[in-house]
Tab-separated table of C-alpha atoms in Angstrom:
chain	number	residue	atom	x	y	z
A	1	MET	CA	0.000	0.000	0.000
A	2	THR	CA	2.765	2.332	0.887
A	3	THR	CA	4.597	1.506	-2.313
A	4	ALA	CA	1.510	2.103	-4.448
A	5	THR	CA	0.790	5.406	-2.711
A	6	ALA	CA	4.350	6.576	-3.298
A	7	THR	CA	4.411	5.508	-6.948
A	8	ALA	CA	1.149	7.102	-8.072
A	9	PRO	CA	2.188	10.757	-7.620
A	10	ARG	CA	5.449	10.210	-9.568
A	11	ALA	CA	3.539	8.802	-12.552
A	12	PHE	CA	1.086	11.662	-12.367
A	13	ARG	CA	3.879	14.208	-12.253
A	14	ALA	CA	5.587	12.584	-15.267
A	15	ALA	CA	2.341	12.631	-17.221
A	16	SER	CA	1.760	16.257	-16.259
A	17	ALA	CA	5.296	17.201	-17.296
A	18	ALA	CA	4.853	15.466	-20.642
A	19	SER	CA	1.555	17.277	-21.184
A	20	ALA	CA	3.178	20.589	-20.331
A	21	ALA	CA	6.025	19.941	-22.762
A	22	VAL	CA	3.566	19.157	-25.558
A	23	ALA	CA	1.571	22.302	-24.771
A	24	LEU	CA	4.737	24.413	-24.754
A	25	ALA	CA	5.877	22.987	-28.074
A	26	ALA	CA	2.450	23.667	-29.571
A	27	SER	CA	2.511	27.248	-28.308
A	28	VAL	CA	5.962	27.795	-29.841
A	29	VAL	CA	4.708	26.493	-33.182
A	30	LEU	CA	1.632	28.718	-33.004
A	31	LEU	CA	3.759	31.715	-32.075
A	32	ALA	CA	6.114	31.039	-34.980
A	33	HIS	CA	3.173	30.950	-37.386
A	34	ALA	CA	1.607	34.024	-35.839
A	35	THR	CA	4.784	36.159	-36.060
A	36	PRO	CA	5.091	37.683	-39.552
A	37	ALA	CA	8.401	37.354	-41.390
A	38	VAL	CA	10.350	40.597	-41.598
A	39	ALA	CA	10.881	41.527	-45.247
A	40	ALA	CA	14.347	42.558	-46.366
A	41	GLY	CA	14.813	46.238	-47.078
A	42	ASN	CA	15.447	47.770	-50.452
A	43	ALA	CA	18.841	47.352	-52.036
A	44	VAL	CA	21.294	50.245	-51.840
A	45	PRO	CA	22.516	51.061	-55.355
A	46	THR	CA	25.725	52.549	-56.643
A	47	TYR	CA	25.583	54.999	-59.556
A	48	GLU	CA	27.091	55.198	-63.027
A	49	VAL	CA	26.649	58.397	-64.989
A	50	LYS	CA	26.669	57.672	-68.729
A	51	ILE	CA	26.806	60.540	-71.202
A	52	ASN	CA	27.116	59.975	-74.938
A	53	LEU	CA	29.405	62.170	-77.001
A	54	THR	CA	29.339	62.806	-80.738
A	55	SER	CA	32.077	61.863	-83.193
A	56	ALA	CA	33.399	65.413	-82.709
A	57	ALA	CA	34.972	64.077	-79.520
A	58	LEU	CA	37.249	61.735	-81.518
A	59	ASP	CA	40.490	62.391	-83.334
A	60	ALA	CA	41.399	61.123	-86.790
A	61	GLY	CA	42.284	57.719	-85.332
A	62	HIS	CA	38.871	57.359	-83.664
A	63	ALA	CA	40.326	57.820	-80.183
A	64	PRO	CA	39.233	60.522	-77.697
A	65	SER	CA	40.858	63.797	-78.731
A	66	ALA	CA	43.460	65.478	-76.544
A	67	ALA	CA	40.947	68.180	-75.658
A	68	VAL	CA	38.363	65.630	-74.528
A	69	ARG	CA	40.931	63.715	-72.480
A	70	SER	CA	42.025	66.889	-70.757
A	71	ALA	CA	38.472	68.065	-70.084
A	72	PHE	CA	37.411	64.823	-68.400
A	73	GLY	CA	40.589	63.599	-66.704
A	74	ILE	CA	41.178	60.686	-69.081
A	75	THR	CA	44.820	59.636	-68.759
A	76	GLY	CA	44.865	55.926	-69.582
A	77	SER	CA	45.795	54.294	-72.859
A	78	ALA	CA	43.350	52.189	-74.865
A	79	LYS	CA	42.329	48.884	-73.289
A	80	PRO	CA	40.600	46.537	-75.740
A	81	ARG	CA	37.586	44.399	-74.946
A	82	ALA	CA	35.125	42.289	-76.907
A	83	TYR	CA	31.585	41.406	-75.949
A	84	GLY	CA	28.183	40.366	-77.154
A	85	PHE	CA	24.686	39.719	-75.843
A	86	TYR	CA	22.728	36.476	-75.922
A	87	ASP	CA	19.031	36.524	-76.737
A	88	THR	CA	16.564	34.843	-79.068
A	89	ASP	CA	15.799	36.344	-82.472
A	90	ALA	CA	12.495	37.527	-80.996
A	91	ARG	CA	14.451	39.039	-78.054
A	92	ALA	CA	12.445	37.196	-75.411
A	93	LEU	CA	14.928	37.948	-72.613
A	94	ASP	CA	15.001	41.648	-73.450
A	95	ALA	CA	11.200	41.760	-73.390
A	96	GLU	CA	11.331	40.658	-69.745
A	97	GLY	CA	13.988	43.221	-68.825
A	98	TRP	CA	16.861	40.740	-68.803
A	99	SER	CA	20.173	40.965	-70.645
A	100	VAL	CA	22.909	38.341	-70.744
A	101	ARG	CA	26.381	39.470	-71.755
A	102	LEU	CA	29.642	37.629	-72.361
A	103	ARG	CA	32.690	39.906	-72.290
A	104	HIS	CA	36.402	39.342	-72.704
A	105	LYS	CA	38.999	41.896	-71.627
A	106	ASP	CA	42.555	41.422	-72.778
A	107	GLY	CA	44.449	39.258	-70.287
A	108	SER	CA	41.391	38.424	-68.168
A	109	SER	CA	38.897	35.611	-67.737
A	110	PHE	CA	35.584	35.815	-69.565
A	111	GLU	CA	32.952	37.807	-67.697
A	112	GLU	CA	29.390	36.479	-67.648
A	113	THR	CA	26.834	39.114	-66.667
A	114	TYR	CA	23.145	38.403	-66.041
A	115	LYS	CA	21.322	41.705	-65.584
A	116	LYS	CA	17.712	42.562	-64.717
A	117	ARG	CA	16.579	46.122	-65.409
A	118	PHE	CA	13.801	48.167	-63.831
A	119	PRO	CA	12.763	51.524	-65.327
A	120	VAL	CA	13.070	54.673	-63.233
A	121	ALA	CA	10.119	56.957	-63.936
A	122	ASN	CA	10.514	60.711	-63.414
A	123	GLY	CA	13.669	60.244	-61.356
A	124	ASP	CA	11.853	58.237	-58.651
A	125	ILE	CA	14.594	55.757	-57.761
A	126	ASP	CA	12.820	54.717	-54.542
A	127	ALA	CA	9.766	53.556	-56.521
A	128	ALA	CA	12.020	51.498	-58.799
A	129	LEU	CA	13.709	49.957	-55.753
A	130	ASP	CA	10.265	49.111	-54.337
A	131	ALA	CA	9.317	47.382	-57.586
A	132	ALA	CA	12.597	45.481	-57.571
A	133	ASN	CA	12.009	44.414	-53.966
A	134	ASP	CA	8.582	43.081	-54.903
A	135	ALA	CA	10.295	41.019	-57.622
A	136	GLY	CA	12.763	39.543	-55.137
A	137	PHE	CA	15.714	41.892	-55.633
A	138	ASP	CA	16.373	43.313	-52.177
A	139	SER	CA	19.166	44.049	-49.731
A	140	GLY	CA	19.232	40.435	-48.600
A	141	ASP	CA	20.311	39.087	-51.987
A	142	THR	CA	24.071	39.478	-52.088
A	143	ASN	CA	24.359	37.670	-55.427
A	144	TYR	CA	23.277	40.817	-57.277
A	145	ASP	CA	24.787	44.300	-57.337
A	146	ALA	CA	22.319	47.171	-57.667
A	147	GLU	CA	23.225	50.159	-59.811
A	148	VAL	CA	21.458	53.179	-61.240
A	149	ASP	CA	22.576	54.034	-64.764
A	150	TRP	CA	22.114	57.785	-65.121
A	151	GLY	CA	22.042	58.856	-68.758
A	152	TYR	CA	21.466	62.170	-70.456
A	153	ALA	CA	17.672	62.053	-70.081
A	154	LYS	CA	16.776	58.773	-68.383
A	155	GLN	CA	17.707	56.557	-65.468
A	156	THR	CA	17.542	52.780	-65.186
A	157	LEU	CA	17.929	50.571	-62.112
A	158	SER	CA	19.748	47.310	-62.749
A	159	PHE	CA	20.713	44.228	-60.737
A	160	SER	CA	23.749	42.338	-62.030
A	161	ASN	CA	24.937	38.833	-61.242
A	162	GLU	CA	28.577	38.431	-62.286
A	163	LYS	CA	30.308	35.128	-62.978
A	164	SER	CA	33.481	34.177	-64.804
A	165	HIS	CA	34.784	31.499	-67.143
A	166	SER	CA	38.358	30.527	-67.840
A	167	SER	CA	39.903	32.121	-70.928
A	168	LYS	CA	42.431	29.315	-71.329
A	169	GLY	CA	42.995	28.750	-75.039
A	170	TYR	CA	41.739	32.242	-75.990
A	171	SER	CA	44.321	34.958	-76.612
A	172	GLY	CA	43.762	38.693	-76.421
A	173	THR	CA	40.055	39.456	-76.551
A	174	ALA	CA	39.095	36.461	-78.702
A	175	MET	CA	35.513	35.293	-78.242
A	176	PRO	CA	34.102	31.753	-78.354
A	177	THR	CA	31.647	30.566	-80.983
A	178	SER	CA	28.007	31.395	-80.357
A	179	GLY	CA	27.255	27.818	-79.305
A	180	THR	CA	30.191	27.527	-76.916
A	181	GLY	CA	29.403	30.825	-75.221
A	182	ARG	CA	25.747	29.855	-74.900
A	183	THR	CA	26.702	26.572	-73.209
A	184	TRP	CA	28.800	28.428	-70.639
A	185	LEU	CA	26.017	30.888	-69.904
A	186	VAL	CA	23.314	28.215	-69.627
A	187	ASN	CA	25.461	26.175	-67.238
A	188	ASP	CA	25.982	29.198	-64.983
A	189	VAL	CA	22.520	30.765	-65.230
A	190	PRO	CA	21.439	32.126	-61.800
A	191	GLY	CA	18.220	30.923	-60.219
A	192	LYS	CA	16.271	34.165	-60.573
A	193	LEU	CA	16.681	34.121	-64.342
A	194	ALA	CA	16.446	30.349	-64.704
A	195	ASP	CA	12.914	30.316	-63.284
A	196	TRP	CA	11.790	33.834	-64.191
A	197	GLY	CA	7.989	33.867	-64.607
A	198	SER	CA	7.719	30.080	-64.557
A	199	ALA	CA	9.894	27.087	-63.751
A	200	GLY	CA	12.686	26.714	-66.288
A	201	TRP	CA	11.597	29.623	-68.521
A	202	GLY	CA	14.865	31.530	-68.390
A	203	ARG	CA	17.048	28.475	-68.840
A	204	SER	CA	15.102	27.210	-71.858
A	205	THR	CA	14.981	30.705	-73.368
A	206	LEU	CA	18.728	31.087	-72.973
A	207	GLN	CA	19.210	27.653	-74.539
A	208	ALA	CA	17.361	28.960	-77.605
A	209	SER	CA	19.407	32.158	-77.778
A	210	ARG	CA	22.276	33.178	-80.030
A	211	LEU	CA	25.150	35.628	-79.858
A	212	HIS	CA	24.355	39.172	-80.961
A	213	GLY	CA	27.794	40.481	-81.865
A	214	PRO	CA	30.579	40.266	-80.996
A	215	VAL	CA	31.704	43.871	-80.966
A	216	ASN	CA	35.147	45.221	-80.148
A	217	ALA	CA	35.640	48.360	-78.081
A	218	SER	CA	38.463	50.440	-76.641
A	219	VAL	CA	38.217	51.904	-73.146
A	220	TYR	CA	40.284	54.787	-71.792
A	221	GLY	CA	40.361	55.326	-68.019
A	222	GLY	CA	40.949	58.206	-65.645
A	223	ALA	CA	39.427	60.202	-62.789
A	224	TRP	CA	37.305	63.336	-62.764
A	225	GLY	CA	35.566	65.329	-60.052
A	226	ALA	CA	34.102	63.071	-57.379
A	227	SER	CA	34.739	59.913	-59.407
A	228	ASP	CA	38.003	58.011	-59.328
A	229	ASP	CA	36.547	55.664	-61.970
A	230	ALA	CA	36.013	57.739	-65.095
A	231	SER	CA	36.229	56.280	-68.593
A	232	ILE	CA	35.464	56.773	-72.245
A	233	GLU	CA	34.436	53.768	-74.325
A	234	VAL	CA	34.707	53.985	-78.086
A	235	LEU	CA	32.573	51.307	-79.735
A	236	PRO	CA	32.520	50.830	-83.512
A	237	VAL	CA	29.215	49.260	-84.645
A	238	VAL	CA	27.875	48.311	-88.039
A	239	GLY	CA	25.648	50.945	-89.603
A	240	ALA	CA	21.871	50.754	-89.345
A	241	GLY	CA	21.650	49.541	-92.944
A	242	GLY	CA	24.074	46.700	-92.332
A	243	THR	CA	27.069	48.409	-93.930
A	244	GLY	CA	29.604	51.002	-92.881
A	245	THR	CA	30.732	51.813	-89.350
A	246	GLU	CA	29.347	54.152	-86.722
A	247	TYR	CA	31.174	55.099	-83.539
A	248	VAL	CA	29.416	55.136	-80.187
A	249	VAL	CA	31.283	57.278	-77.662
A	250	GLU	CA	30.256	56.822	-74.023
A	251	LEU	CA	31.649	58.936	-71.194
A	252	SER	CA	31.012	57.384	-67.783
A	253	PHE	CA	31.667	58.021	-64.106
A	254	LYS	CA	31.087	55.595	-61.227
A	255	THR	CA	30.336	56.640	-57.660
A	256	ASP	CA	28.585	55.312	-54.547
A	257	SER	CA	26.874	58.635	-53.822
A	258	TYR	CA	23.640	59.962	-55.300
A	259	ALA	CA	24.722	63.542	-54.602
A	260	ASP	CA	28.060	63.008	-56.338
A	261	ALA	CA	26.320	61.341	-59.283
A	262	ALA	CA	23.981	64.322	-59.625
A	263	ASP	CA	26.928	66.734	-59.635
A	264	LEU	CA	28.888	64.611	-62.109
A	265	HIS	CA	25.890	64.418	-64.434
A	266	GLN	CA	25.292	68.159	-64.355
A	267	ASP	CA	28.967	69.058	-64.793
A	268	ALA	CA	29.663	66.530	-67.557
A	269	VAL	CA	26.650	67.638	-69.586
A	270	ALA	CA	27.673	71.289	-69.182
A	271	VAL	CA	31.287	70.709	-70.251
A	272	ALA	CA	30.326	68.510	-73.196
A	273	GLU	CA	27.677	70.998	-74.317
A	274	ALA	CA	30.021	73.975	-74.073
A	275	ASN	CA	32.580	72.226	-76.278
A	276	GLY	CA	30.165	70.914	-78.890
A	277	TRP	CA	30.700	67.240	-77.956
A	278	LEU	CA	27.335	66.404	-76.361
A	279	TYR	CA	24.962	63.909	-77.953
A	280	HIS	CA	21.473	65.025	-76.988
A	281	GLY	CA	19.982	61.644	-76.166
A	282	ASP	CA	20.686	58.225	-74.694
A	283	ILE	CA	22.274	55.482	-76.801
A	284	LEU	CA	21.548	52.150	-75.128
A	285	LYS	CA	24.358	49.850	-76.239
A	286	THR	CA	22.493	46.662	-75.368
A	287	GLN	CA	19.542	47.622	-77.556
A	288	LEU	CA	21.814	48.821	-80.352
A	289	ILE	CA	23.760	45.565	-80.482
A	290	LEU	CA	20.620	43.424	-80.269
A	291	ASP	CA	19.165	45.459	-83.139
A	292	ARG	CA	22.152	45.342	-85.457
A	293	TYR	CA	23.744	41.954	-84.908
């Protein structure tokens, strides 16, 4: 009798403890479901001011003239690069705001760039960042770098995923065949593009793409104003009719600061205008190359 009396409370306490543990676990689960997930904040972009110049900015050898170099702090010699964009003939990637570029700088590995663009309307960068956040491009995704391209009259927010491929066997700025480059890019396609819109859409679209290009450019570096990363790219492209050569001249400045970007934009436009070098518009190289190659 004594043994039974002593044993009964211990069993009861064990059962009560087990019940309490179950209840606690259930409450933790309920609390976890009841607490909303905290969304990641908007990405913080860097800025690249891009101003197009006319052919008046070039000398007889199609390089930036001495006056242009002096005006914009360009001190470096020409550095060659070759690149092209991959898309279908119907430009399905471009229609969704995506561009895929393969680039080769002399002496470097191939650069694979997967870029998603969001328009900036009326200078409202915050609204573009909100739209990007809604699409999954936020401060928590460290695979993509956010940048605002600030042209003569328009701005564009972009998110770039950069990867590389060995250039072994390729000298200078030589590019692979269209099929070889496409295989590299498909194998390395990031998840956001691979499943954009629906499972596998981006991967299958890229598999059906071809190389638009390649084109060969020369880039001259320097520093100007608030930017220690100034450059002029001179890009020869085939004429709109499929013959002849036109020269795209792009002056650019990179900075982390919106205020500095605004000053650089204003000052560069003013200097180019005063010297008769300014192209009054925005030449989008991606669109130009997709159109002409």
